[in-house]
CSV table of C-alpha atoms in Angstrom, one decimal:
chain,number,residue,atom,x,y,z
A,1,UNK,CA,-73.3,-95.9,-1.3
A,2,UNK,CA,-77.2,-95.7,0.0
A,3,UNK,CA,-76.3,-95.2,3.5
A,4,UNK,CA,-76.8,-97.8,6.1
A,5,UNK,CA,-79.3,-100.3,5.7
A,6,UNK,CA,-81.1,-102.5,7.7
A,7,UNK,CA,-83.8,-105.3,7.4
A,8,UNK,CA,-87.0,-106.3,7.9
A,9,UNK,CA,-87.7,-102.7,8.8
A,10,UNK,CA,-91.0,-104.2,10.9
A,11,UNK,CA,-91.2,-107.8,12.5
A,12,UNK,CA,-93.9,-109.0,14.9
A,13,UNK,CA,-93.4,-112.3,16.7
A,14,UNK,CA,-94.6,-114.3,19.3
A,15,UNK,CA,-93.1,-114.5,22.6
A,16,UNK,CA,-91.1,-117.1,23.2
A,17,UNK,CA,-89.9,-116.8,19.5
A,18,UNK,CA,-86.1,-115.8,18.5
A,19,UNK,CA,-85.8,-113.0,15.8
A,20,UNK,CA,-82.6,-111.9,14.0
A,21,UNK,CA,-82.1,-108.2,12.1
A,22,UNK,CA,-79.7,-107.6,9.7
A,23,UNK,CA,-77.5,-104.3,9.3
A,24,UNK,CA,-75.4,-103.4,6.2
A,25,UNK,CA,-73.3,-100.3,7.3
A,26,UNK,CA,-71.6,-97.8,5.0
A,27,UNK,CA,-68.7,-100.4,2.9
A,28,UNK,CA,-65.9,-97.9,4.1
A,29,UNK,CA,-66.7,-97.6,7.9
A,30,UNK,CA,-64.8,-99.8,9.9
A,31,UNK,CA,-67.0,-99.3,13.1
A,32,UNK,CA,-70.6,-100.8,13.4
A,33,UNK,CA,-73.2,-100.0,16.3
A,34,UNK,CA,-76.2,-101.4,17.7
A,35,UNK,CA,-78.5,-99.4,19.6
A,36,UNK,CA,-81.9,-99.9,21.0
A,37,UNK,CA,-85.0,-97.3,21.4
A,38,UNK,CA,-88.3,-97.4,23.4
A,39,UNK,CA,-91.1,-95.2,23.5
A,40,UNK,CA,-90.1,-91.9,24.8
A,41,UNK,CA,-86.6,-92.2,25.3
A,42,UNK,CA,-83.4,-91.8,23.2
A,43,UNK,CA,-81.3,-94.6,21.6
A,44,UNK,CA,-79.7,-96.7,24.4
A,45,UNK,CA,-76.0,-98.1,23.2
A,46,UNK,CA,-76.0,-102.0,23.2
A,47,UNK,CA,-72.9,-103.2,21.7
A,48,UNK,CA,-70.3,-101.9,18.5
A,49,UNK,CA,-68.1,-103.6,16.5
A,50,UNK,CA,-64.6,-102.9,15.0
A,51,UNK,CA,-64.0,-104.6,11.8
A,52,UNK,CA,-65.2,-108.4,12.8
A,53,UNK,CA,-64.1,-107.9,16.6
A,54,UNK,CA,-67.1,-107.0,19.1
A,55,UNK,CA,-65.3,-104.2,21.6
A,56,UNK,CA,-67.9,-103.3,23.9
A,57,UNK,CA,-71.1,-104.4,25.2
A,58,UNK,CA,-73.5,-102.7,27.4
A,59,UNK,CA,-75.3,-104.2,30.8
A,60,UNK,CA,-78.4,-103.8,28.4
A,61,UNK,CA,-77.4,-106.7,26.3
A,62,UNK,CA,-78.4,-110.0,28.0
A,63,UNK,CA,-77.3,-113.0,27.7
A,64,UNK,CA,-80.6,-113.6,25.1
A,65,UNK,CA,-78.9,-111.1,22.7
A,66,UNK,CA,-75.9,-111.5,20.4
A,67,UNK,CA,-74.2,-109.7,17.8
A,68,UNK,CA,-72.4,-110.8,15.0
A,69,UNK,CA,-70.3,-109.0,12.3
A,70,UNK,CA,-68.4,-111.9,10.4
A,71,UNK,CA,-65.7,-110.7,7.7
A,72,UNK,CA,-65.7,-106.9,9.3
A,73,UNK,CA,-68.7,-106.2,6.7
A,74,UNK,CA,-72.9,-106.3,7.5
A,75,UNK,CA,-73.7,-107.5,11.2
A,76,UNK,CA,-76.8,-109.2,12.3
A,77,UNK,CA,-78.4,-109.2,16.1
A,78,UNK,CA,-80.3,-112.2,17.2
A,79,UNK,CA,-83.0,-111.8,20.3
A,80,UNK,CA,-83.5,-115.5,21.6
A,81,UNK,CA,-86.6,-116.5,23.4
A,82,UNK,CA,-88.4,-112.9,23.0
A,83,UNK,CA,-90.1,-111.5,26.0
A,84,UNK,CA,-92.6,-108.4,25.5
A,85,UNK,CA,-89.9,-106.2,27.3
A,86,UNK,CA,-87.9,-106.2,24.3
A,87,UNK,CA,-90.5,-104.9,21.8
A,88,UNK,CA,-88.6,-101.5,21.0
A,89,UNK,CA,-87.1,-99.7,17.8
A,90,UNK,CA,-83.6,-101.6,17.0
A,91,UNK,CA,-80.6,-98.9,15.2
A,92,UNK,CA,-77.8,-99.5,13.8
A,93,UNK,CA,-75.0,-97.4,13.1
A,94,UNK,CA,-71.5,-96.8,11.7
A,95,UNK,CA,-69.1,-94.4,11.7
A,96,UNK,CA,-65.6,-94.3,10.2
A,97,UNK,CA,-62.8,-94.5,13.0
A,98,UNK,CA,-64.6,-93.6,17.1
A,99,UNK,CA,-67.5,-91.5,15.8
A,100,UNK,CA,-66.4,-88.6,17.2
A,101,UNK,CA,-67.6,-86.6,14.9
A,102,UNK,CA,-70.9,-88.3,14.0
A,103,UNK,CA,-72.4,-91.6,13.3
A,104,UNK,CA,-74.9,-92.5,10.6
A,105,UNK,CA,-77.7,-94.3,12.0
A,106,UNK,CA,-80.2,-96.6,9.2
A,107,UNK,CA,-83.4,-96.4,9.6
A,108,UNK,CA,-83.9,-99.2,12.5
A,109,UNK,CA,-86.4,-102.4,12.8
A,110,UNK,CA,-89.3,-102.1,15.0
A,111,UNK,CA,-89.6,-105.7,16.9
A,112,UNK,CA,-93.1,-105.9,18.6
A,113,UNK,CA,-93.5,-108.8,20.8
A,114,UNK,CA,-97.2,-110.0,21.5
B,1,UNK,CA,-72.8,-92.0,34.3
B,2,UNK,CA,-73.7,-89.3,32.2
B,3,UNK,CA,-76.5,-87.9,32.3
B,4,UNK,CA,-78.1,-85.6,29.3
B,5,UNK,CA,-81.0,-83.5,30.0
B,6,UNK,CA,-83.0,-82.0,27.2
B,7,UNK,CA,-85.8,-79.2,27.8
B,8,UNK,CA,-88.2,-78.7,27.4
B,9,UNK,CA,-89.7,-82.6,26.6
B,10,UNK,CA,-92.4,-81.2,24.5
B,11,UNK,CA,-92.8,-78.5,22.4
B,12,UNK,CA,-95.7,-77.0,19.7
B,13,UNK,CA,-95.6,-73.6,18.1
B,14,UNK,CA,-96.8,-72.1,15.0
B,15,UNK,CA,-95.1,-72.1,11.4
B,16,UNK,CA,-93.0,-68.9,11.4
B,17,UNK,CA,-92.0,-68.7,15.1
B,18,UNK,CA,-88.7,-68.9,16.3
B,19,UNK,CA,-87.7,-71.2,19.2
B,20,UNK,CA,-84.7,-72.6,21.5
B,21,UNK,CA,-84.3,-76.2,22.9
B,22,UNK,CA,-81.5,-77.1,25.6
B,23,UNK,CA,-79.1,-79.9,26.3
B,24,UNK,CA,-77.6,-79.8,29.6
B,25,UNK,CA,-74.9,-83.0,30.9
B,26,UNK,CA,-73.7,-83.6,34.3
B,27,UNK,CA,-70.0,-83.9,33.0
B,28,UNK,CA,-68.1,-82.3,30.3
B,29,UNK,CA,-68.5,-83.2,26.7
B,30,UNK,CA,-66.3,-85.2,24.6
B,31,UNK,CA,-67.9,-84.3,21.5
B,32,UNK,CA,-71.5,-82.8,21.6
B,33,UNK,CA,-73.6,-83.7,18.6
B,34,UNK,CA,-77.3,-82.9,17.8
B,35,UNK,CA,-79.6,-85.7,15.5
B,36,UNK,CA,-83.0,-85.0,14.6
B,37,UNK,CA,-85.3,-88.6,14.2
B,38,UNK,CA,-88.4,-88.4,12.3
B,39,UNK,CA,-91.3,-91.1,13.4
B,40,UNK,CA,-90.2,-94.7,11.7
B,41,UNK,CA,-86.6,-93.5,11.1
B,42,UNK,CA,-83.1,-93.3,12.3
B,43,UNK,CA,-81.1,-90.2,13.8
B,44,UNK,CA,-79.3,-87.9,11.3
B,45,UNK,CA,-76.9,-86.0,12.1
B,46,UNK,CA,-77.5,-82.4,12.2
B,47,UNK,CA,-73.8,-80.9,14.1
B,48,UNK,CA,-70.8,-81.8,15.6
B,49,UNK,CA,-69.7,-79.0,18.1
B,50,UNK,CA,-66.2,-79.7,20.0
B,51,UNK,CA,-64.8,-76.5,21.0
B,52,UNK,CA,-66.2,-74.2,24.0
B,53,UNK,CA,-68.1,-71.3,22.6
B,54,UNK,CA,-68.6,-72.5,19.6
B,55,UNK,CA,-71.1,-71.6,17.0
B,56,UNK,CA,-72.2,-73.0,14.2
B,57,UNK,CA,-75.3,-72.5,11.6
B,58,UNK,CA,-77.2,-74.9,9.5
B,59,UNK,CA,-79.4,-72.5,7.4
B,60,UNK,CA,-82.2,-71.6,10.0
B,61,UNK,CA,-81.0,-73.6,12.6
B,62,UNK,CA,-77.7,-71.8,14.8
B,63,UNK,CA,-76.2,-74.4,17.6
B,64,UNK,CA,-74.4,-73.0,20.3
B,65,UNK,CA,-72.1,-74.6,22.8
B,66,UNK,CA,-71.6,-73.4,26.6
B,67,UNK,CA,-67.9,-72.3,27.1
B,68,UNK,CA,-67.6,-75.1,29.9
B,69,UNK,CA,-68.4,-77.8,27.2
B,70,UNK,CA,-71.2,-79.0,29.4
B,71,UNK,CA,-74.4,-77.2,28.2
B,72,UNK,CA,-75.7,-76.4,24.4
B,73,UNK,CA,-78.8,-74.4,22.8
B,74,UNK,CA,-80.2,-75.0,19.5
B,75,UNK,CA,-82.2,-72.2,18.0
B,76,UNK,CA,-84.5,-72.1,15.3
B,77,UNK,CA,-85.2,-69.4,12.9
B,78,UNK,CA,-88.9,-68.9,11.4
B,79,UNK,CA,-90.1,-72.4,12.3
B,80,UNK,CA,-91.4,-74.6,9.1
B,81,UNK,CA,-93.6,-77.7,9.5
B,82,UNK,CA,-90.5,-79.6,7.8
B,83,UNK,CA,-88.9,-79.2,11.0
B,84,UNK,CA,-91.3,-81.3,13.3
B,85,UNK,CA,-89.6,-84.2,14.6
B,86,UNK,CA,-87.1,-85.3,18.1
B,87,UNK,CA,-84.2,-83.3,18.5
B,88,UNK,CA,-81.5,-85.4,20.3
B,89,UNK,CA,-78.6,-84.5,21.9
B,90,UNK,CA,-75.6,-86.9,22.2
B,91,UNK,CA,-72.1,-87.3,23.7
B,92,UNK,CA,-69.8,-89.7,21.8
B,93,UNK,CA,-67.6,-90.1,25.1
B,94,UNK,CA,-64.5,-90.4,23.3
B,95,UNK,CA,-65.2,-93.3,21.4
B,96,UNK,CA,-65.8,-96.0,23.9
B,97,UNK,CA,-69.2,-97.2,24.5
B,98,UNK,CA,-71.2,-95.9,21.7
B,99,UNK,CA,-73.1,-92.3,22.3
B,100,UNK,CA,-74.7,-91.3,25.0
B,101,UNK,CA,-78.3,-89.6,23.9
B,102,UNK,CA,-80.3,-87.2,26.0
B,103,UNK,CA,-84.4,-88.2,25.9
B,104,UNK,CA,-84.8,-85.7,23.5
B,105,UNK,CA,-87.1,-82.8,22.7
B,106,UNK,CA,-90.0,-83.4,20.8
B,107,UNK,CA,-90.8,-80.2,18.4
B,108,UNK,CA,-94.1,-80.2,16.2
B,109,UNK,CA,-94.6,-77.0,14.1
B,110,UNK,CA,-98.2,-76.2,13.1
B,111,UNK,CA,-99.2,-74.8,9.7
């Protein structure tokens, strides 16, 4: 297993425009994470997955964002209508059971919005 | 809420030094765990520390956690350039809603 992988690792779009990013986690983890990091600041938590049901979902996540992890395996997050606010670096994670130990994060997509 | 503060923000020293960051949290850890991101990548992991008191060493690098699970130091032993990058501390808050990361401290070693 390579670790978790995610794709494109760069997009630029237009505002207005909706983007999706794709996240393959680690095939044994049952728990998948979405995070989000701007300049300066450390990963914010968006929303995680267990198996193929969504759990949680953070204040952060409007109603422009949504998650999807169909069959429990990779997960994809679509940003509809893009505004410049949500140009940022976009991680993923997984971890096997809570994470309490540690998560391993892939190496994100940066979305810039112009 | 949480909150995780990491000092100091910024920090540049020369290859060979040693040096200390901090991670200090308003409320008591669940699990503490320290990541360092290089520029373009994801977190990796570095520790998990759970226990008060706790110690633990990664080669140069020796992690300590406060006894009241609320504070923790990582120190690092003749600083190499291969250790620039942001040093992040997190909380896993018992499993629900994802970690909670300090801002981080950014470290840059000079040759």
């Amino acid at each position: 297993d390579t670790g978790v992988s995610q794709n494109p690792r760069h997009k630029i779009t237009k505002r207005g425009q909706n983007v999706t990013f794709r996240c393959d986690p680690i095939s044994e983890h049952n728990r998948l994470y979405w995070y989000r990091q701007t300049l300066g600041q450390g990963p914010e938590f968006l929303t995680y997955f267990q198996n193929e049901a969504q759990l949680e979902k953070s204040r952060l996540l409007s109603d422009r964002f949504s998650a999807e992890r169909p069959k429990g395996s990779f997960s994809t997050l679509e940003i509809q209508r893009t505004e410049q606010g949500d140009s940022a670096m976009y991680l993923c994670a997984s971890s096997l059971g809570s994470g309490f130990y540690g998560y391993t994060f892939g190496s994100g997509t940066r979305l810039t919005v112009v | 809420t949480q909150l995780l503060e990491q000092s100091p923000q910024f920090l540049s020293i020369q290859e060979g030094e040693n040096l200390t960051v901090y991670c200090n949290s308003s409320s008591v850890f669940s699990s503490l765990q320290w990541y360092r991101q290089e520029p373009g990548e994801g977190p990796v992991l570095l520790v998990t520390v759970v226990t008060g008191g706790e110690v633990k060493k990664l080669k140069r690098l020796t992690f300590q956690f406060g006894d009241a699970r609320k504070d923790s130091s990582l120190h690092i032993t003749a600083a190499q350039p291969g250790d620039t990058g942001l040093y992040l501390c997190a909380d896993s808050g018992g499993g629900a809603d994802g970690l909670t990361f300090g801002k981080g401290t950014h470290l840059i070693i000079q040759p």
